[in-house]
GROMACS .gro file of C-alpha atoms in nm:
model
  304
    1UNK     CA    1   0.000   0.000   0.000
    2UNK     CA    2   0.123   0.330  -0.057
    3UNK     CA    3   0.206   0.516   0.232
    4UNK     CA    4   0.223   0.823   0.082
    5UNK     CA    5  -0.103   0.910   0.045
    6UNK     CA    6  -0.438   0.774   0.203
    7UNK     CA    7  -0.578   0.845   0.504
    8UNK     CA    8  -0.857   0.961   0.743
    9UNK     CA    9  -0.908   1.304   0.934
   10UNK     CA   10  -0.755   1.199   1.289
   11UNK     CA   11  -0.837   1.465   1.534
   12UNK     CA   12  -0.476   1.489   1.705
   13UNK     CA   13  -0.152   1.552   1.430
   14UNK     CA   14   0.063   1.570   1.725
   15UNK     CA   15   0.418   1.611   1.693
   16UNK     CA   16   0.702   1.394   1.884
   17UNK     CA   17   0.674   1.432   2.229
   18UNK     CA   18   0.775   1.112   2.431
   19UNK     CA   19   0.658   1.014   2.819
   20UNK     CA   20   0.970   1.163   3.021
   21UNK     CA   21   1.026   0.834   3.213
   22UNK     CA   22   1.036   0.600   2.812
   23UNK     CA   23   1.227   0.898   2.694
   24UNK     CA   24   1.509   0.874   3.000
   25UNK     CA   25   1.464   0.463   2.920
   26UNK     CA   26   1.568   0.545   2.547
   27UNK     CA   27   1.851   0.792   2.638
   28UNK     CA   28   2.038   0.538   2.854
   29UNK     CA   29   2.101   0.314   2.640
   30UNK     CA   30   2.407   0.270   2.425
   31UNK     CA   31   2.419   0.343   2.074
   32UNK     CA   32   2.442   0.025   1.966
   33UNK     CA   33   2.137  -0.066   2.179
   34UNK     CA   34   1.973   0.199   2.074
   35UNK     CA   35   1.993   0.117   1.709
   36UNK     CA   36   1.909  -0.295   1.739
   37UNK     CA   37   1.576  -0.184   1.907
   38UNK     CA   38   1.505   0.076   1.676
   39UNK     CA   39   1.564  -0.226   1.388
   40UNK     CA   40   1.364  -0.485   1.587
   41UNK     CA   41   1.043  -0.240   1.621
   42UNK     CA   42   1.102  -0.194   1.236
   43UNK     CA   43   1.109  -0.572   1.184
   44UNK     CA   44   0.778  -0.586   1.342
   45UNK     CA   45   0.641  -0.326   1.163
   46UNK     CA   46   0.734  -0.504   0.797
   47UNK     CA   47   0.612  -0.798   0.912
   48UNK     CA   48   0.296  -0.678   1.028
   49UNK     CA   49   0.267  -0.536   0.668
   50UNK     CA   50   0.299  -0.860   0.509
   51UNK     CA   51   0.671  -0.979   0.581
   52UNK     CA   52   0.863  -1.043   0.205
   53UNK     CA   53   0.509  -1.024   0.039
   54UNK     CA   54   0.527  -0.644   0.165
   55UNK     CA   55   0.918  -0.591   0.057
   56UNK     CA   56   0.833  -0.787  -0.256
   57UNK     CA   57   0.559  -0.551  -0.347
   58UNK     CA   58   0.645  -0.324  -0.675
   59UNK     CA   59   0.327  -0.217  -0.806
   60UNK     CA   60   0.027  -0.079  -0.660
   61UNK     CA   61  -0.322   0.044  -0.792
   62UNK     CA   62  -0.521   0.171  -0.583
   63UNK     CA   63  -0.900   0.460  -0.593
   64UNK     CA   64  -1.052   0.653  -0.396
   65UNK     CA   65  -1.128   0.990  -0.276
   66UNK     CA   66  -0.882   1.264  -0.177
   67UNK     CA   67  -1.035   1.544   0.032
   68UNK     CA   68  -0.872   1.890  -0.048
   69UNK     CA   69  -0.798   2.203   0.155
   70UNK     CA   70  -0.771   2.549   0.085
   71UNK     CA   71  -0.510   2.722   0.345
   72UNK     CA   72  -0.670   2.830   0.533
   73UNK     CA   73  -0.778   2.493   0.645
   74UNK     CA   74  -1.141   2.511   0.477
   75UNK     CA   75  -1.242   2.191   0.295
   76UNK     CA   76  -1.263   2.293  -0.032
   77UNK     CA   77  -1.417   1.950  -0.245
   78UNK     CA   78  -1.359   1.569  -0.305
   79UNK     CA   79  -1.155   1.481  -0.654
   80UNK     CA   80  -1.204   1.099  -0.759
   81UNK     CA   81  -0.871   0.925  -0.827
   82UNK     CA   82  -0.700   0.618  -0.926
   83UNK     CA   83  -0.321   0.625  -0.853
   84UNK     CA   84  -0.105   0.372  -0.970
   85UNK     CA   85   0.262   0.319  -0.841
   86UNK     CA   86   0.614   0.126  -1.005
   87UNK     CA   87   0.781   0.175  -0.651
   88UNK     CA   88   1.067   0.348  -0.635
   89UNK     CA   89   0.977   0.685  -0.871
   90UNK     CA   90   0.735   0.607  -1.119
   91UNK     CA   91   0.345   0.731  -1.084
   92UNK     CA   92   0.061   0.829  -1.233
   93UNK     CA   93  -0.261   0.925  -1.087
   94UNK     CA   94  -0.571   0.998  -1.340
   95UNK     CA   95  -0.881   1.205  -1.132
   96UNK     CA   96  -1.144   1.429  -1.174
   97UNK     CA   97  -1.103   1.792  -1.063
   98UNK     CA   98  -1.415   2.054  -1.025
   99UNK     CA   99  -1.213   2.371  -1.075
  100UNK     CA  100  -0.852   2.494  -1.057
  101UNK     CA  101  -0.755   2.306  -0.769
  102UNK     CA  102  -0.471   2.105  -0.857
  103UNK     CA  103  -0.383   1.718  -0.856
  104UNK     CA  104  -0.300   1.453  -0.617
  105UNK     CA  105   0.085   1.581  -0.622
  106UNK     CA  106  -0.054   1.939  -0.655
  107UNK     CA  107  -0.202   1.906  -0.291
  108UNK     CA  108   0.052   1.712  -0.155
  109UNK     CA  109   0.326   1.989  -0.277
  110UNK     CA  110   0.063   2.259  -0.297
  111UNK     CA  111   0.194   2.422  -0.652
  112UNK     CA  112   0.020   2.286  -0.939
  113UNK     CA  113  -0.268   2.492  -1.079
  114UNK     CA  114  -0.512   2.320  -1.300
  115UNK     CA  115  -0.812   2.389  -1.497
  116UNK     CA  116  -1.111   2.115  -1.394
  117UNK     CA  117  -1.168   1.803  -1.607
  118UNK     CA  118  -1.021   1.509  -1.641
  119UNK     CA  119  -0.638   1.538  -1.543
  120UNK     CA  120  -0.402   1.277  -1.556
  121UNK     CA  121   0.005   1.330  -1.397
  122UNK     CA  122   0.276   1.099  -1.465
  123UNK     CA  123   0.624   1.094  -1.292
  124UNK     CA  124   0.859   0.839  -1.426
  125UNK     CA  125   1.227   0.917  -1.214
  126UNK     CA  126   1.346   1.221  -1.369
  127UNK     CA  127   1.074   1.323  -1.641
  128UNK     CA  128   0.686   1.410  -1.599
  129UNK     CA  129   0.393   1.547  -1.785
  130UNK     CA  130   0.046   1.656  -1.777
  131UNK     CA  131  -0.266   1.520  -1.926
  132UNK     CA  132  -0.559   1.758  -1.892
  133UNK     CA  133  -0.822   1.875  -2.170
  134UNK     CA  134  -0.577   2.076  -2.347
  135UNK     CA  135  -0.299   1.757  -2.436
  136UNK     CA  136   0.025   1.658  -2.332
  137UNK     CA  137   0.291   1.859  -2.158
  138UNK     CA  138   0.607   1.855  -1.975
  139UNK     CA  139   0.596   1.858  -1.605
  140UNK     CA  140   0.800   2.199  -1.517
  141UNK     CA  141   1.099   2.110  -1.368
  142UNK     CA  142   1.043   2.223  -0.982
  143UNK     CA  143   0.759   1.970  -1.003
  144UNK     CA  144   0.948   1.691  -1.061
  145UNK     CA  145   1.281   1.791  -0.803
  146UNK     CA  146   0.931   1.768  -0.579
  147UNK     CA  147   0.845   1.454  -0.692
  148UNK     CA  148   1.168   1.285  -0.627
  149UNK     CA  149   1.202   1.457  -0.292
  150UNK     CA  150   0.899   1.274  -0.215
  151UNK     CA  151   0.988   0.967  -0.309
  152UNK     CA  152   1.275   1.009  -0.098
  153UNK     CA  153   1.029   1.042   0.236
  154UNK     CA  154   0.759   0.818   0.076
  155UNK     CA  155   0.764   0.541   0.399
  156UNK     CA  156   0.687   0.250   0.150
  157UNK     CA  157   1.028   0.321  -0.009
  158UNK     CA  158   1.167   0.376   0.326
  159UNK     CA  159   1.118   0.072   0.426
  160UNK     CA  160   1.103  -0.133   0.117
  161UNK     CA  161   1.500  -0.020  -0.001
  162UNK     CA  162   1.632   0.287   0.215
  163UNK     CA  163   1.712   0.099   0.537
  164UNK     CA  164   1.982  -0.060   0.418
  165UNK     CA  165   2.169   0.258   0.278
  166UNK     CA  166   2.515   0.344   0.376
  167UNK     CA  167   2.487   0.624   0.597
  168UNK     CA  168   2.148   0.538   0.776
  169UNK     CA  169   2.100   0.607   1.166
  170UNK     CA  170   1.892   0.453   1.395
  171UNK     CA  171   1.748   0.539   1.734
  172UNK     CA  172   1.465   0.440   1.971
  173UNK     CA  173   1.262   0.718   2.062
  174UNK     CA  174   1.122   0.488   2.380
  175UNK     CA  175   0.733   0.473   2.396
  176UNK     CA  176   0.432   0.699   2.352
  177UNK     CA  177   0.050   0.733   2.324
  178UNK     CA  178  -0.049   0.855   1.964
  179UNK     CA  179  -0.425   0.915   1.987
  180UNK     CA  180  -0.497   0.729   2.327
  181UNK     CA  181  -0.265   0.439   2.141
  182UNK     CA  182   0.066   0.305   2.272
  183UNK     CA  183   0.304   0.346   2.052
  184UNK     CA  184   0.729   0.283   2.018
  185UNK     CA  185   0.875   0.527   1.806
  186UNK     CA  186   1.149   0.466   1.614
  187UNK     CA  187   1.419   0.750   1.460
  188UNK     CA  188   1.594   0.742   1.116
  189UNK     CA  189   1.812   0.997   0.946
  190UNK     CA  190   1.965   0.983   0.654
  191UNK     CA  191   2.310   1.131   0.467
  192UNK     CA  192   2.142   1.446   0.382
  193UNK     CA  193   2.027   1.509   0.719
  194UNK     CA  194   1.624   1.445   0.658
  195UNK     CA  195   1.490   1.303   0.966
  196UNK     CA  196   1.183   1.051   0.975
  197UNK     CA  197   0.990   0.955   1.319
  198UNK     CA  198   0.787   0.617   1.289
  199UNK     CA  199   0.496   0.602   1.544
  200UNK     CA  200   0.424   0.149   1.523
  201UNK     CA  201   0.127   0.059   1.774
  202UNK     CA  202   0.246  -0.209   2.007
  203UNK     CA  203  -0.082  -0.384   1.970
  204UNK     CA  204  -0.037  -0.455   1.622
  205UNK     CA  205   0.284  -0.353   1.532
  206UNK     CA  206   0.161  -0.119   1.234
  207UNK     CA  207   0.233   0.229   1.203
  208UNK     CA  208  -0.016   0.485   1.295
  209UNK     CA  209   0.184   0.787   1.228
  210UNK     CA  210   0.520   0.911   1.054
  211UNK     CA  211   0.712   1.302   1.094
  212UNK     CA  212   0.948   1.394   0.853
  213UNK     CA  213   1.148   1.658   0.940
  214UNK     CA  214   1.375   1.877   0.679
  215UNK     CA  215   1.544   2.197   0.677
  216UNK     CA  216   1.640   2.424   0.347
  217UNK     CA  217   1.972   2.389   0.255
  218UNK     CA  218   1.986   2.788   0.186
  219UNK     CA  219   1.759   2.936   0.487
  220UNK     CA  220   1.775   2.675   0.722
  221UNK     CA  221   1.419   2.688   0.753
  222UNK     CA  222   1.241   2.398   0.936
  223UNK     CA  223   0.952   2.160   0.751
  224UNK     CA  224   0.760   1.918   0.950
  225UNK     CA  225   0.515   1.654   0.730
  226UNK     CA  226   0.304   1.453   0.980
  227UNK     CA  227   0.113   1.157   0.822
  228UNK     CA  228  -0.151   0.935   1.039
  229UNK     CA  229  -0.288   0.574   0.869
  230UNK     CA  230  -0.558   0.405   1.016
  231UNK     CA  231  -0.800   0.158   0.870
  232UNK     CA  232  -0.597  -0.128   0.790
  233UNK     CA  233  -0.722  -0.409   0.536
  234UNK     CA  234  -0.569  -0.733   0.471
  235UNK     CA  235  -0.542  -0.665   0.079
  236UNK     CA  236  -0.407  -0.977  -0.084
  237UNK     CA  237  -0.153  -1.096   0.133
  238UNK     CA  238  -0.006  -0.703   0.197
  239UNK     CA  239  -0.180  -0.465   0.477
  240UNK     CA  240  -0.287  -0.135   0.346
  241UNK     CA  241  -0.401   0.193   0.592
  242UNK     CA  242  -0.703   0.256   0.367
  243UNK     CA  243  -0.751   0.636   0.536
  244UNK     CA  244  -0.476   0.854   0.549
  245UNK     CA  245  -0.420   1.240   0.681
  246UNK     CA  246  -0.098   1.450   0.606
  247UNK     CA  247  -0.032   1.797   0.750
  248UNK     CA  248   0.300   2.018   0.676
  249UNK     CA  249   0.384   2.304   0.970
  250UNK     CA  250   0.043   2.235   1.131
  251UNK     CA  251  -0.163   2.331   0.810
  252UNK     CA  252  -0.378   2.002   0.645
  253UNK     CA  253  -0.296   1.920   0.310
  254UNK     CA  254  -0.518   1.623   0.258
  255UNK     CA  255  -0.727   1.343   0.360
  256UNK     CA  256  -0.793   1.046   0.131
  257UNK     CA  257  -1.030   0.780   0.178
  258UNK     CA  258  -0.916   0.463  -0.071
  259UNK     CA  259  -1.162   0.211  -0.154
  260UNK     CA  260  -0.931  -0.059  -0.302
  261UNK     CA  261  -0.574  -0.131  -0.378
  262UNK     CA  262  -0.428  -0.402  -0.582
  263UNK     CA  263  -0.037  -0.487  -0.602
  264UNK     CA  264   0.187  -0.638  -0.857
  265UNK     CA  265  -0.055  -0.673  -1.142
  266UNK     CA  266   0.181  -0.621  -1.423
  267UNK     CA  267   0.119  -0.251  -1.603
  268UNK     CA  268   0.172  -0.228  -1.972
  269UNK     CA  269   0.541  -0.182  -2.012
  270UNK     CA  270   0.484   0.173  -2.185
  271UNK     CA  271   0.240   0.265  -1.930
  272UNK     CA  272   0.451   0.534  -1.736
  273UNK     CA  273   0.548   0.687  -2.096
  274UNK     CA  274   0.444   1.013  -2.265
  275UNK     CA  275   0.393   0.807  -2.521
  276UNK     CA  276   0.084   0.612  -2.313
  277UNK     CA  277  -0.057   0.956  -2.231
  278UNK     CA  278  -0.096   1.130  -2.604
  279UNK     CA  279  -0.211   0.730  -2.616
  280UNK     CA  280  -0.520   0.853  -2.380
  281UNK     CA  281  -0.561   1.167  -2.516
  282UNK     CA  282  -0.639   1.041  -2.855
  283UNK     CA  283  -0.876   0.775  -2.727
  284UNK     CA  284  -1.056   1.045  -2.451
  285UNK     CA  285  -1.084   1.352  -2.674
  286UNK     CA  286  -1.217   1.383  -3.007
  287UNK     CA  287  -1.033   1.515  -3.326
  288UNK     CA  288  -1.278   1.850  -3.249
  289UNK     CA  289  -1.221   1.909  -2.937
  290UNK     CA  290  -0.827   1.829  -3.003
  291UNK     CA  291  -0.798   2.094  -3.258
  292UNK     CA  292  -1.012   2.324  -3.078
  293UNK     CA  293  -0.778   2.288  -2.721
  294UNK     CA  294  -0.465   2.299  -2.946
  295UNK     CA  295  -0.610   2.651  -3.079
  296UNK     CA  296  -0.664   2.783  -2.757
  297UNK     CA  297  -0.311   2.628  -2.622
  298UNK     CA  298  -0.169   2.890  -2.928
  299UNK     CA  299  -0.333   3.149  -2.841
  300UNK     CA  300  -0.292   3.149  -2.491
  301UNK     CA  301   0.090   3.115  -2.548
  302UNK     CA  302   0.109   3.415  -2.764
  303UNK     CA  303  -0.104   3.649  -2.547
  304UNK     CA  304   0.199   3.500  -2.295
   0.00000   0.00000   0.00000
């Protein structure tokens, strides 16, 4: 399942305060102690997700609805999606947007103005484009240096190939409640200094929330992105959090509520192409209304 986006409005988006007497537990112990806990609430937490079914896991499909936000916190509509995942960095999500409120991406990153219809984005590692009523175009390029930023603090890839990278530090946090839940929470950073806190319930060993903290390698500046999964569903043999919330600083980015996911069912090998899109735009758009959007596309440069 894709932890990067899913999941239900939890009241609480707290951030990463322990109990003082687990915290002074966690502090005393030795590095090296430190880090085998941290790995053994980890192990728990894969194999809660499915064990080597989970790690084995390439592909996902999954739809549902994703619950937008202006920001100033207001909801502003539900958009109808189907996103579709070849883990590490290649996605495309195709939804329905009423208005110029953006895609799935475009609310997690909070940049990418749309017109409503039909849109369709595609990320494939270091290329992207756009599918909306007017054809096919490049993704600029700040949207994809987004893209692969968040594949870098997607949790699925996290724990599906980052763990074992050179470089990688781990610490237990000590224990927790995360919405009247006990939780252990676990403490990764990485080479370039990004920091990710794992919330796993004890009861089931699944995670019920993640932080990932960055800073600006100009300004300094501090981001926080807290995610909470609930809902869990056996599907197939891997579990998926079939609600899940994200804020950034405090202010809510999303909710989405997925219906079903699928894994590993073998996309068309040209499916995360540009290629596969003008593919789509062909089939969804007649030659009319093709002409008539590639008018306006002309015109709208030119006035530019």
């Amino acid at each position: 399942m894709r932890f990067a986006v899913g999941v239900m409005a939890l009241a609480s988006c707290v951030g990463a305060s322990v109990p003082r007497a687990s915290a002074q537990v966690a502090e005393t112990m030795m590095p090296e102690q430190s880090a085998a806990k941290a790995k053994q609430v980890l192990n728990q937490l894969i194999d809660a997700m499915g064990g080597q079914a989970y790690l084995n896991t390439r592909e996902t499909d999954c739809t549902g609805r994703l619950a937008q936000f202006e920001h100033n916190g207001d909801l502003s509509g539900y958009t109808n999606f189907r996103d579709y995942w070849h883990l590490p960095d290649k996605n495309r999500t195709e939804y329905e947007v009423k208005g110029a409120k953006g895609g799935l991406l475009g609310v997690l990153i909070g940049q990418i103005p749309f017109k409503g219809g039909t849109i369709i984005e595609m990320y494939n590692g270091d290329e992207g484009w756009t599918m909306d009523k007017s054809g096919v175009s490049e993704q600029p390029a700040t949207n994809v240096t987004d893209f692969k930023e968040q594949t870098k603090r997607d949790m699925d890839n996290v724990l599906r190939f980052r763990l074992k990278e050179e470089g990688m530090l781990f610490r237990y946090g000590g224990q927790d409640l995360v919405d009247m839940k006990p939780v252990e929470w676990v403490e990764l950073v990485d080479r370039e200094d990004r920091t990710f806190r794992l919330a796993v319930l004890q009861s089931s060993h699944l995670l019920a929330r993640s932080v990932v903290i960055t800073r600006d390698e100009t300004t300094r500046e501090r981001t926080e992105e807290v995610t909470a999964y609930g809902n869990y569903h056996l599907q197939g043999s891997v579990m998926a959090p079939l609600q899940v919330e994200r804020k950034r600083d405090g202010r809510r980015l999303f909710q989405a509520f997925f219906d079903t996911c699928s894994f590993d069912q073998h996309f068309p090998a040209d499916f995360f192409t540009k290629a596969s899109l003008e593919k789509k735009y062909e089939e969804s758009f007649s030659k009319k209304d093709r002409e008539k959007a590639a008018k306006q596309k002309e015109k709208e440069e030119r006035n530019n």
